[in-house]
PDB file of C-alpha atoms and ligand atoms in Angstrom:
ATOM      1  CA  UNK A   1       0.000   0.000   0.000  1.00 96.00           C
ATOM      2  CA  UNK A   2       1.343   3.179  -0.705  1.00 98.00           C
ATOM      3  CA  UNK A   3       0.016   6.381   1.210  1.00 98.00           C
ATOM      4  CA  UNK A   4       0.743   9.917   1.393  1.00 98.00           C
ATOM      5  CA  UNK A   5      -0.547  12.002   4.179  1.00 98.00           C
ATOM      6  CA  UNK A   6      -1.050  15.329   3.141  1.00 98.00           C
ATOM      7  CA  UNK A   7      -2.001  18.506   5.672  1.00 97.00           C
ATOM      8  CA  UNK A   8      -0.558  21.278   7.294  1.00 96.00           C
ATOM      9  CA  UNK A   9       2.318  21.404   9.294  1.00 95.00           C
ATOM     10  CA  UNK A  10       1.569  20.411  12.549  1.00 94.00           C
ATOM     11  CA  UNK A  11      -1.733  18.710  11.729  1.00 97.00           C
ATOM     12  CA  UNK A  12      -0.377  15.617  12.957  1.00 96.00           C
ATOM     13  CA  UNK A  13       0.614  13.418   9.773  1.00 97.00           C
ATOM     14  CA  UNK A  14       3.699  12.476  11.539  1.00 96.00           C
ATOM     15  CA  UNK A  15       2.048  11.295  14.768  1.00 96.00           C
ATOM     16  CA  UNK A  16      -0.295   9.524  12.216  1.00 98.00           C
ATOM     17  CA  UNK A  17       2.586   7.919   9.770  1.00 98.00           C
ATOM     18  CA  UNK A  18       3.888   6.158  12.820  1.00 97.00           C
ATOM     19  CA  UNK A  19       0.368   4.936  13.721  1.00 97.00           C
ATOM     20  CA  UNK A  20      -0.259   3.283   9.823  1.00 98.00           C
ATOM     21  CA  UNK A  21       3.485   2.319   9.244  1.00 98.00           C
ATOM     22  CA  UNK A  22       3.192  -0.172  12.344  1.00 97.00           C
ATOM     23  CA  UNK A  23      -0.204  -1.337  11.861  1.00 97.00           C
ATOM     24  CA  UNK A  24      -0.004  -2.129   7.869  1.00 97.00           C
ATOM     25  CA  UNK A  25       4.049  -3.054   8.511  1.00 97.00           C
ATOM     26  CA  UNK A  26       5.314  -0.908   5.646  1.00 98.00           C
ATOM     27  CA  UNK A  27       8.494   2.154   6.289  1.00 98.00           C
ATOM     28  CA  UNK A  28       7.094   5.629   7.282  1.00 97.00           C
ATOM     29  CA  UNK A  29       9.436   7.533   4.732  1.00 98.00           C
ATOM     30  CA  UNK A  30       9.548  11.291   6.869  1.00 97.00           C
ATOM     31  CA  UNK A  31      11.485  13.786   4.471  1.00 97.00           C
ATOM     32  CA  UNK A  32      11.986  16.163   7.398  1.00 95.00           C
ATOM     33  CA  UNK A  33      12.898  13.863   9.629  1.00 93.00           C
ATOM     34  CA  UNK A  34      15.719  12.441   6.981  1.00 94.00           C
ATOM     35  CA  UNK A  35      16.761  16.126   6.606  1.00 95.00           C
ATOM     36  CA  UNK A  36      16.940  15.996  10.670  1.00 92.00           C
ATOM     37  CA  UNK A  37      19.178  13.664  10.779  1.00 92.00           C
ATOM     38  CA  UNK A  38      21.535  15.138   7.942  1.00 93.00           C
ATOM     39  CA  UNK A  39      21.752  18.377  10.226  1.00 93.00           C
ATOM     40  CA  UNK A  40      22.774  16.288  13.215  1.00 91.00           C
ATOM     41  CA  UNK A  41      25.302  14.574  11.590  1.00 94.00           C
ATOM     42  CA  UNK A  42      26.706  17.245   9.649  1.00 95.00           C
ATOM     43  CA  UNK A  43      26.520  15.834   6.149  1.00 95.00           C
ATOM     44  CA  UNK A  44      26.715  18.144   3.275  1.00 94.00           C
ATOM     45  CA  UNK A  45      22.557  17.416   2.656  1.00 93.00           C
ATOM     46  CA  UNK A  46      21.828  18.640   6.260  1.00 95.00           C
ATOM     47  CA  UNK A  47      23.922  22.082   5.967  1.00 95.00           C
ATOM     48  CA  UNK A  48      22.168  23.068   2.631  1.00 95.00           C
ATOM     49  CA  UNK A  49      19.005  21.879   4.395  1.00 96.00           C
ATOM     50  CA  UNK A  50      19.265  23.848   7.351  1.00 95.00           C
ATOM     51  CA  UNK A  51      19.052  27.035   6.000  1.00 93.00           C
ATOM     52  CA  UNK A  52      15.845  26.621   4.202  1.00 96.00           C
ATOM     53  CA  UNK A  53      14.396  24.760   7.537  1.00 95.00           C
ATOM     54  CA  UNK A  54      15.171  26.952  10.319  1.00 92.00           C
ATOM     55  CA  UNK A  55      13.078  30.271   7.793  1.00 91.00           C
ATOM     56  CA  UNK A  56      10.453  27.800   7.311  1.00 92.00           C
ATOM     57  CA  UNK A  57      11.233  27.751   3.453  1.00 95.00           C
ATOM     58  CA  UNK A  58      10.870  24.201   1.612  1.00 97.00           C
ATOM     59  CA  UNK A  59      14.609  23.070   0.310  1.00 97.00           C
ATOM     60  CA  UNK A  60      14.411  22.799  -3.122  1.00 97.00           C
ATOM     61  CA  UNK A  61      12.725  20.264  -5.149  1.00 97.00           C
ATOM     62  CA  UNK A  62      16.022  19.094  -6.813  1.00 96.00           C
ATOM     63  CA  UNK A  63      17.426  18.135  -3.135  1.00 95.00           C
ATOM     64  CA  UNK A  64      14.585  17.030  -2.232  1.00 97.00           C
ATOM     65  CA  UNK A  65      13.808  14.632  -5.043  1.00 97.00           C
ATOM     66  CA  UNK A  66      17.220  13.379  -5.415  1.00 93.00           C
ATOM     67  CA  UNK A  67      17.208  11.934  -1.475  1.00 94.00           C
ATOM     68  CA  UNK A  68      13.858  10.633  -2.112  1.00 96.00           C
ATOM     69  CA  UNK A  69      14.161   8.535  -5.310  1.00 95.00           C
ATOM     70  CA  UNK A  70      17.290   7.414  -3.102  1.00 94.00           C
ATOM     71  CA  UNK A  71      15.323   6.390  -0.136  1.00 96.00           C
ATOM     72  CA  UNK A  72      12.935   4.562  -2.944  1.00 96.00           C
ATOM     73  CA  UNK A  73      15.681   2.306  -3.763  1.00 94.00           C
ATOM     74  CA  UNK A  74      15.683   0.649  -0.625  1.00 96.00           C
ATOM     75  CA  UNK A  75      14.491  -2.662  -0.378  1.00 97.00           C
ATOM     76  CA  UNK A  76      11.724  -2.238   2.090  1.00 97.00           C
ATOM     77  CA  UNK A  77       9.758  -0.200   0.000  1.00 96.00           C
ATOM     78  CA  UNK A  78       8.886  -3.619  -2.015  1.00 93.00           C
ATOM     79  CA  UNK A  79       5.272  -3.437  -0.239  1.00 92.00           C
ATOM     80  CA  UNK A  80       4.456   0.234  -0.076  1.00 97.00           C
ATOM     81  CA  UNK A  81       5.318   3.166   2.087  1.00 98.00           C
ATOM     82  CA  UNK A  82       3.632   6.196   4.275  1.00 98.00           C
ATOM     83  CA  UNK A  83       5.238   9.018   2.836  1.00 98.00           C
ATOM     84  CA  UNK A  84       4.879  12.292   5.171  1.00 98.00           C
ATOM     85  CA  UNK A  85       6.075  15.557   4.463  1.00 97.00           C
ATOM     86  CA  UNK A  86       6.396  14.472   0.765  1.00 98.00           C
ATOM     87  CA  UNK A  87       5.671  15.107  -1.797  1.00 98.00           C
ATOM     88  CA  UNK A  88       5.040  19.078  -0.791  1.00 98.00           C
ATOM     89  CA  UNK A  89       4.987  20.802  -4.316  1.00 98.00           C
ATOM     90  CA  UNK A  90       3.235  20.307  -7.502  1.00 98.00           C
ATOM     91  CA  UNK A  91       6.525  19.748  -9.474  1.00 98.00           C
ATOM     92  CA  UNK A  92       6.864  17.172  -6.944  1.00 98.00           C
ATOM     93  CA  UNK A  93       4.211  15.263  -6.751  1.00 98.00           C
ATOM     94  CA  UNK A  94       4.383  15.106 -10.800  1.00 98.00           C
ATOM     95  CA  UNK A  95       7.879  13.143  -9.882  1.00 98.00           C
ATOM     96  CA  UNK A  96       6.608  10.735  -7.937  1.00 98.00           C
ATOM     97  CA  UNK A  97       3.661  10.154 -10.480  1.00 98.00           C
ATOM     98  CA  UNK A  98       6.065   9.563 -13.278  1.00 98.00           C
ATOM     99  CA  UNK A  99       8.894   8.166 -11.026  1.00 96.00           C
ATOM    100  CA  UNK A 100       5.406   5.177 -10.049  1.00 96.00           C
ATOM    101  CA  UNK A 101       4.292   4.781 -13.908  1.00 97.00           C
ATOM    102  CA  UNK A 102       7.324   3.971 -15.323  1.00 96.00           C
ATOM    103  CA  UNK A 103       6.491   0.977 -13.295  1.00 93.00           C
ATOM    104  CA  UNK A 104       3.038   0.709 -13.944  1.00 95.00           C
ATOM    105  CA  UNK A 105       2.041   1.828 -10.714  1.00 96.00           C
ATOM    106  CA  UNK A 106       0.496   4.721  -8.738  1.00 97.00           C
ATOM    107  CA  UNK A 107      -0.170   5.774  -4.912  1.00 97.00           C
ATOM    108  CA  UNK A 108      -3.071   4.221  -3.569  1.00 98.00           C
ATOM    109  CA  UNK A 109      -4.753   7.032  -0.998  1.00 98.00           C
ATOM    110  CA  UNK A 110      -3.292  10.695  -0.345  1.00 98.00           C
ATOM    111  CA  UNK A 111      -4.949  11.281   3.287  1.00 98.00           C
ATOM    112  CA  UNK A 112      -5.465  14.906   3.950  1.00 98.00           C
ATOM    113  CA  UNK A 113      -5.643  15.403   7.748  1.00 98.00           C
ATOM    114  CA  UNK A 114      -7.434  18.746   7.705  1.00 97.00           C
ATOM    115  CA  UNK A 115      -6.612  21.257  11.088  1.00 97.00           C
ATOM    116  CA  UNK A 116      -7.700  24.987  11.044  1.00 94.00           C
ATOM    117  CA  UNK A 117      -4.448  27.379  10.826  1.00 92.00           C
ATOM    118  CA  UNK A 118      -5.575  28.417  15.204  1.00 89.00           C
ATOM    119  CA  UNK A 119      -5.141  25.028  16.135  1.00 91.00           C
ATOM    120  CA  UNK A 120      -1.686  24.567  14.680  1.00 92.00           C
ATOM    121  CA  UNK A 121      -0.101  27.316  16.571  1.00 87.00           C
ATOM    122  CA  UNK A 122      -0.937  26.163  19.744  1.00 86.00           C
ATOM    123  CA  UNK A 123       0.044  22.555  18.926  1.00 89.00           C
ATOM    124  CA  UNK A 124       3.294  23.504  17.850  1.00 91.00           C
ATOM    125  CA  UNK A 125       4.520  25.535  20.764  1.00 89.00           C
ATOM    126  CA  UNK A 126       3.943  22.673  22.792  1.00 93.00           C
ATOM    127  CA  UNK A 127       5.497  19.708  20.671  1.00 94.00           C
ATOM    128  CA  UNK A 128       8.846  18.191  21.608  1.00 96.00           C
ATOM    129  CA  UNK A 129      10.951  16.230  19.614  1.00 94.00           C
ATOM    130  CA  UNK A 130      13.235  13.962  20.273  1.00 94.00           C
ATOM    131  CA  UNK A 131      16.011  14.400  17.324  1.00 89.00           C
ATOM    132  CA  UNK A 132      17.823  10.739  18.565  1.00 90.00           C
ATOM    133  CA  UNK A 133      14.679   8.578  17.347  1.00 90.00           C
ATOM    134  CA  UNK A 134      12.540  10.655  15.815  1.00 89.00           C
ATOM    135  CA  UNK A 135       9.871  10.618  18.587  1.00 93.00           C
ATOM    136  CA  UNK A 136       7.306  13.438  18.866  1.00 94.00           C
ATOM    137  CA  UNK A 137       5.591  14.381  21.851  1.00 96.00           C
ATOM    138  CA  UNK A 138       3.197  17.255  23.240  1.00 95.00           C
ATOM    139  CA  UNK A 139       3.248  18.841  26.518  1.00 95.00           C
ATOM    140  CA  UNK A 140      -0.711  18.357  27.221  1.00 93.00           C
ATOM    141  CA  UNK A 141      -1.754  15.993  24.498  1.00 93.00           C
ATOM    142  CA  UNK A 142       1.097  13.567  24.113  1.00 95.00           C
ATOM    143  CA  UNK A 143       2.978  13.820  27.441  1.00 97.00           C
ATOM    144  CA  UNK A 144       6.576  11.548  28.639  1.00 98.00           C
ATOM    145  CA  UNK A 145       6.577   9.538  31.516  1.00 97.00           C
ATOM    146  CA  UNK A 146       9.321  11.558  32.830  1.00 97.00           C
ATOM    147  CA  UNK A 147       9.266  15.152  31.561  1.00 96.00           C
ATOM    148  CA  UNK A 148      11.503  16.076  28.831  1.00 97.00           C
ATOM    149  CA  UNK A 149      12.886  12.718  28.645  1.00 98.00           C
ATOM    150  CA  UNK A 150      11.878  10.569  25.526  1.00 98.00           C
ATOM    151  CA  UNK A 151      10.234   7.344  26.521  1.00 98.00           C
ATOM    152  CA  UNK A 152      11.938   5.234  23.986  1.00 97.00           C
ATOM    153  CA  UNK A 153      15.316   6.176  24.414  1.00 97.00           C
ATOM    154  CA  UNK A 154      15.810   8.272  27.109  1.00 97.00           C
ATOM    155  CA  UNK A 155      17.913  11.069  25.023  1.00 97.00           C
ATOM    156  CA  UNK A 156      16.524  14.964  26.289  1.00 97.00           C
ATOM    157  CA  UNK A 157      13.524  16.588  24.288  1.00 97.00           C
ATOM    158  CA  UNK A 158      13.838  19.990  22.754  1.00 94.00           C
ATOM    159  CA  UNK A 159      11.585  22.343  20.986  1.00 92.00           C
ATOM    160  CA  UNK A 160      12.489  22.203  17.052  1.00 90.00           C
ATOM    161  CA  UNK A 161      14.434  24.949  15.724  1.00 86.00           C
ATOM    162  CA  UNK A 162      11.672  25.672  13.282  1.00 90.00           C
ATOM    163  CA  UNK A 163       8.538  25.644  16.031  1.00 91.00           C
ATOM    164  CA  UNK A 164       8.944  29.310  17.263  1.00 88.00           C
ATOM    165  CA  UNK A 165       5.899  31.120  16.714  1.00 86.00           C
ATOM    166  CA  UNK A 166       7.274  33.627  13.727  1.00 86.00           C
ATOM    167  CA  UNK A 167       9.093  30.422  11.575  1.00 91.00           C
ATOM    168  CA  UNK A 168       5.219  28.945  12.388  1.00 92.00           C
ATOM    169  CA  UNK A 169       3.782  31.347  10.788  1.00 91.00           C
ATOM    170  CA  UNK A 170       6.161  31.286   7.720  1.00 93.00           C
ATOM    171  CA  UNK A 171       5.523  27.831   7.229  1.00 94.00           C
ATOM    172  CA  UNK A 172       1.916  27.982   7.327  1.00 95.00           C
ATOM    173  CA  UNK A 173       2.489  30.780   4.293  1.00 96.00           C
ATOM    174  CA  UNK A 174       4.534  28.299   2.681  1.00 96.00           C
ATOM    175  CA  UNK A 175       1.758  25.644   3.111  1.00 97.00           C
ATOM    176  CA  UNK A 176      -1.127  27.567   1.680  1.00 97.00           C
ATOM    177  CA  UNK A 177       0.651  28.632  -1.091  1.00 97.00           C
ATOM    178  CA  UNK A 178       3.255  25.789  -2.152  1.00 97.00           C
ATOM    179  CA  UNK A 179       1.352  22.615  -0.954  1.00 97.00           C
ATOM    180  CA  UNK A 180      -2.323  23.118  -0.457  1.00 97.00           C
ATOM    181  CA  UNK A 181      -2.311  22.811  -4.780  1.00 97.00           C
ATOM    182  CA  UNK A 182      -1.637  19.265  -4.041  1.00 98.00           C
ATOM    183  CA  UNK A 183      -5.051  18.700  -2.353  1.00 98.00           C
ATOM    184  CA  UNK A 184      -6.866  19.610  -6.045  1.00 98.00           C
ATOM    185  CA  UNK A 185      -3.668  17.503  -7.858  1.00 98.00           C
ATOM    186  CA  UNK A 186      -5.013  14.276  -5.971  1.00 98.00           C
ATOM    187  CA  UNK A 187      -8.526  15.098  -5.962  1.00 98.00           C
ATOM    188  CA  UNK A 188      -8.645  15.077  -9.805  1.00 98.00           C
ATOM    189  CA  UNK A 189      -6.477  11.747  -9.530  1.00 96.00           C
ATOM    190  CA  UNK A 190      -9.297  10.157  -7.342  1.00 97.00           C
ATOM    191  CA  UNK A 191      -6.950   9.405  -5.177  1.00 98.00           C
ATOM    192  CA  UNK A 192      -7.672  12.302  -2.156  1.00 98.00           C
ATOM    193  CA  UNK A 193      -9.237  11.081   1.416  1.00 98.00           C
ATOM    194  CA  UNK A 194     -10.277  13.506   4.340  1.00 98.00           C
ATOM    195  CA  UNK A 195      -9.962  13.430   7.680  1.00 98.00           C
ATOM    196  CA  UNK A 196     -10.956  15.685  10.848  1.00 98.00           C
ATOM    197  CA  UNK A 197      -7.528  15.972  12.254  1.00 98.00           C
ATOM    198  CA  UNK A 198      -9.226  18.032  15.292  1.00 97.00           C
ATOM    199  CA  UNK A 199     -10.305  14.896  17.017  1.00 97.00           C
ATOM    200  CA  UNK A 200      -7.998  13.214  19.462  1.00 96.00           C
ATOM    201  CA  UNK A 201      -5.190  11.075  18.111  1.00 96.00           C
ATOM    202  CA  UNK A 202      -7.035   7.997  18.236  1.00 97.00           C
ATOM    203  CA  UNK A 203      -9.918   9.417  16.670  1.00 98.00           C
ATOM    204  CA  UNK A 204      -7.779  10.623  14.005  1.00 98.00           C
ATOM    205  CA  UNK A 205      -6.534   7.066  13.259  1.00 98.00           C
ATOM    206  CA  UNK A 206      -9.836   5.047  13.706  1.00 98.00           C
ATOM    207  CA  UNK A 207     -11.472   7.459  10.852  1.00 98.00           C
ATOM    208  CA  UNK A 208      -7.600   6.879   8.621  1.00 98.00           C
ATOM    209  CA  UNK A 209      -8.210   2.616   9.096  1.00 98.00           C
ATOM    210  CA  UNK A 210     -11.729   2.848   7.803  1.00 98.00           C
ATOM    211  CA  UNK A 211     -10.279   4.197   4.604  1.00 97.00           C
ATOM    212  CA  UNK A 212      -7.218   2.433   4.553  1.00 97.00           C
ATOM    213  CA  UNK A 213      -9.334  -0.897   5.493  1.00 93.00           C
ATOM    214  CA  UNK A 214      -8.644  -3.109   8.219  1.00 83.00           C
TER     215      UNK A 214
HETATM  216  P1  AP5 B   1       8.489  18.362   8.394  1.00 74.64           P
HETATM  217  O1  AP5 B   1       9.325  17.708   9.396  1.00 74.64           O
HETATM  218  O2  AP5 B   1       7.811  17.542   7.357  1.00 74.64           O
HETATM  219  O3  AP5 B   1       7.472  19.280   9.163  1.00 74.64           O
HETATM  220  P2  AP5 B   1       5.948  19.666   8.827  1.00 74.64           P
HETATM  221  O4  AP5 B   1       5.303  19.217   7.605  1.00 74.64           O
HETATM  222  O5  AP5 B   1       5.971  21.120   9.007  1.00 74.64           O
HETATM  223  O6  AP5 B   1       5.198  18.810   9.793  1.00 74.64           O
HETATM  224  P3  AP5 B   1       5.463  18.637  11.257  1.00 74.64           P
HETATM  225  O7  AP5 B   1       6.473  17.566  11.517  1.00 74.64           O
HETATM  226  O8  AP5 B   1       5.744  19.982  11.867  1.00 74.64           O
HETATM  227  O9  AP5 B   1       4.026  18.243  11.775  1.00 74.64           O
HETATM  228  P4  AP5 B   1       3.164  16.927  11.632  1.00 74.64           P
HETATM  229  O10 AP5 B   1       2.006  17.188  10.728  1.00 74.64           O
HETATM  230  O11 AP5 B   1       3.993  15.730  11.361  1.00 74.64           O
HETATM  231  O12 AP5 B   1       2.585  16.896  13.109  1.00 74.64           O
HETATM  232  P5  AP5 B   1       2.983  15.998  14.388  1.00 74.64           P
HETATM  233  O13 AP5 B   1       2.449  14.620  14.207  1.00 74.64           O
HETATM  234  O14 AP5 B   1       4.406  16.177  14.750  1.00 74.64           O
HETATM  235  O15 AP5 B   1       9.329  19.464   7.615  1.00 74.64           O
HETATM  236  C1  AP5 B   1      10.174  20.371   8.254  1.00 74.64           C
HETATM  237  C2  AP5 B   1      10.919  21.199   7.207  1.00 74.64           C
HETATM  238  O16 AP5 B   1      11.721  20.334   6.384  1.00 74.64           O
HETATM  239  C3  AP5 B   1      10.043  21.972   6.215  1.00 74.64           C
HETATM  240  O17 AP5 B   1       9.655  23.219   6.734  1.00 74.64           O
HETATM  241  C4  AP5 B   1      11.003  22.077   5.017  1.00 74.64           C
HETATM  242  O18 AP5 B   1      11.945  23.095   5.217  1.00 74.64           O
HETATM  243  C5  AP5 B   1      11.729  20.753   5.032  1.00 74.64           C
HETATM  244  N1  AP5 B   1      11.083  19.734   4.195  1.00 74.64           N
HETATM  245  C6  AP5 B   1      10.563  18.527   4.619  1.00 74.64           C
HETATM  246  N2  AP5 B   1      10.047  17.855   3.576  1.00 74.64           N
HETATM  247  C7  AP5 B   1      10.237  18.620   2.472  1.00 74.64           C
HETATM  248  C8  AP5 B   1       9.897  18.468   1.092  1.00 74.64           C
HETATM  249  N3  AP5 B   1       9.229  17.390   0.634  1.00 74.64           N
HETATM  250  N4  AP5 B   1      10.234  19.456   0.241  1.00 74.64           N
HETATM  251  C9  AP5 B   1      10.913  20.561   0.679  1.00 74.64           C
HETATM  252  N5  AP5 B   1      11.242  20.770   1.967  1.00 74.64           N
HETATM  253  C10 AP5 B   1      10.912  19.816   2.853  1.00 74.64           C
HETATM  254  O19 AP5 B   1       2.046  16.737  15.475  1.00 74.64           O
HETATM  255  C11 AP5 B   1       2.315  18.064  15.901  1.00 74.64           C
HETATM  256  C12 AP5 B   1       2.099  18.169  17.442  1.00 74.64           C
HETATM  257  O20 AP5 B   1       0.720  18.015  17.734  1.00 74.64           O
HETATM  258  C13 AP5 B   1       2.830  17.070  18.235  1.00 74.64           C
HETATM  259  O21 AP5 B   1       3.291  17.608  19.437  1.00 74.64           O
HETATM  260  C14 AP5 B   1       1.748  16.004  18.475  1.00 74.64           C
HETATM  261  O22 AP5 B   1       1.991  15.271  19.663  1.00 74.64           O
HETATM  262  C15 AP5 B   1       0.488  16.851  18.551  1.00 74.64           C
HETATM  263  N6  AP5 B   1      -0.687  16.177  17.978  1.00 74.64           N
HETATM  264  C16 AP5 B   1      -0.756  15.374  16.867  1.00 74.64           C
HETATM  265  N7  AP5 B   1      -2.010  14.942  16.645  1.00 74.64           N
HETATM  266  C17 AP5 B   1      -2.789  15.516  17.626  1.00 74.64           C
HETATM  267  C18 AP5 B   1      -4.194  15.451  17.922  1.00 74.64           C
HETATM  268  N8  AP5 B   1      -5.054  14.744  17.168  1.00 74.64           N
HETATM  269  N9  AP5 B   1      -4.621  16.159  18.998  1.00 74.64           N
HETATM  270  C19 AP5 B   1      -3.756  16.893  19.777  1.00 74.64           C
HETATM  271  N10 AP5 B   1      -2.425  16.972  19.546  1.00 74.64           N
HETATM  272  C20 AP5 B   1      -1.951  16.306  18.468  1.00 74.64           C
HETATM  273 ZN1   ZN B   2      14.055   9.119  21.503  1.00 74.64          ZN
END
């Protein structure tokens, strides 16, 4: 099965991914999360990334695509992926269209998880990530056992670099005006599901499995 969780930043497609990649056993593919872990190790990818990241600016497609089609190669994409944070652009998502037909194939579901702009500010300022495992927690909806200490691996939390309030607000620009397009793109492909990402996590996941099918 391959999936692609569309929505705002914020909305929760991460929390989601996690949620479908361990139920249906296929990789949650997270392009931010790969560009995370460039920054923290330094590579070449993470220092070009980090520019664009911490302004709340999308790296450029080319980057972008070329770390993708790489992560594609992998063998555990055989049966399908959850692809969040990707693709975010139109020239994008026409990649991965014509990247899937040259072998006959195409995604099966692009979930839009649909939160009001109001909602995502407040969410944000109280997420913490945890940059060893890619863990995401909130202060009151998704709380650690012991606070600011991940529960899987026991490395400290921190606020992301690009969750202050103004880069927020830059990236919801971004959103409206870069990805939102994509919601038409895989409506006219058939393709587009919605779902009330206001509810509470589980909520949010029990609507996502009666698309996805149990
Ligand atoms: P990326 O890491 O993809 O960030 P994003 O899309 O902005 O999404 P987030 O990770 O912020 O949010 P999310 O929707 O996953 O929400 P989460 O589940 O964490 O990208 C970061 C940057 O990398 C971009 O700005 C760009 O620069 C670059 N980049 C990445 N991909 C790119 C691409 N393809 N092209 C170009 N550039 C790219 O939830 C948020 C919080 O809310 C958490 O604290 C969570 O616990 C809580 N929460 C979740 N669900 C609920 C709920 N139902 N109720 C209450 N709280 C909830
Ligand atoms: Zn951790």
């Amino acid at each position: 099965m391959k999936i692609i969780m569309l929505g705002a930043p914020g909305a929760g497609k991460g929390t989601q991914a996690k949620k479908i990649a361990d139920k249906y056993q296929i990789p949650h593919i997270s392009t931010g999360d790969i560009f995370r872990a460039n920054i923290k190790e330094g590579t070449e990818l993470g220092k070009k990334a980090k520019s664009y990241m911490d302004q709340g600016q999308l790296v450029p497609d080319e980057l972008t695509l070329e770390l993708i089609m790489d992560r594609f190669q992998n063998p555990d994409c055989e049966n399908g992926y959850v692809l969040d944070g990707f693709p975010r652009t139109i020239p994008q998502a026409e990649a991965l269209t014509e990247a899937l037909a040259k072998k006959g194939e195409t995604i099966d579901y692009a979930i839009n998880v649909e939160v009001p702009d109001e909602n995502i500010i407040n969410r944000m300022g109280g997420r913490r990530a945890c940059l060893a495992c890619g863990s995401t927690y909130h202060i009151v909806y998704a709380p650690t056992r012991v606070e600011g200490i991940c529960d899987r691996c026991g490395e400290k939390l921190v606020l992301r670099d690009d969750d202050k309030p103004e880069t927020v607000k830059n990236r919801l620009n971004v959103y409206h005006n870069q990805t939102q397009p994509l919601i038409d793109y895989y409506t006219k492909q058939g393709k587009l599901a919605e779902v009330d990402g206001t509810q509470s996590m589980e909520d949010v996941f029990n609507a996502i499995v009666k698309i996805l099918g149990a």
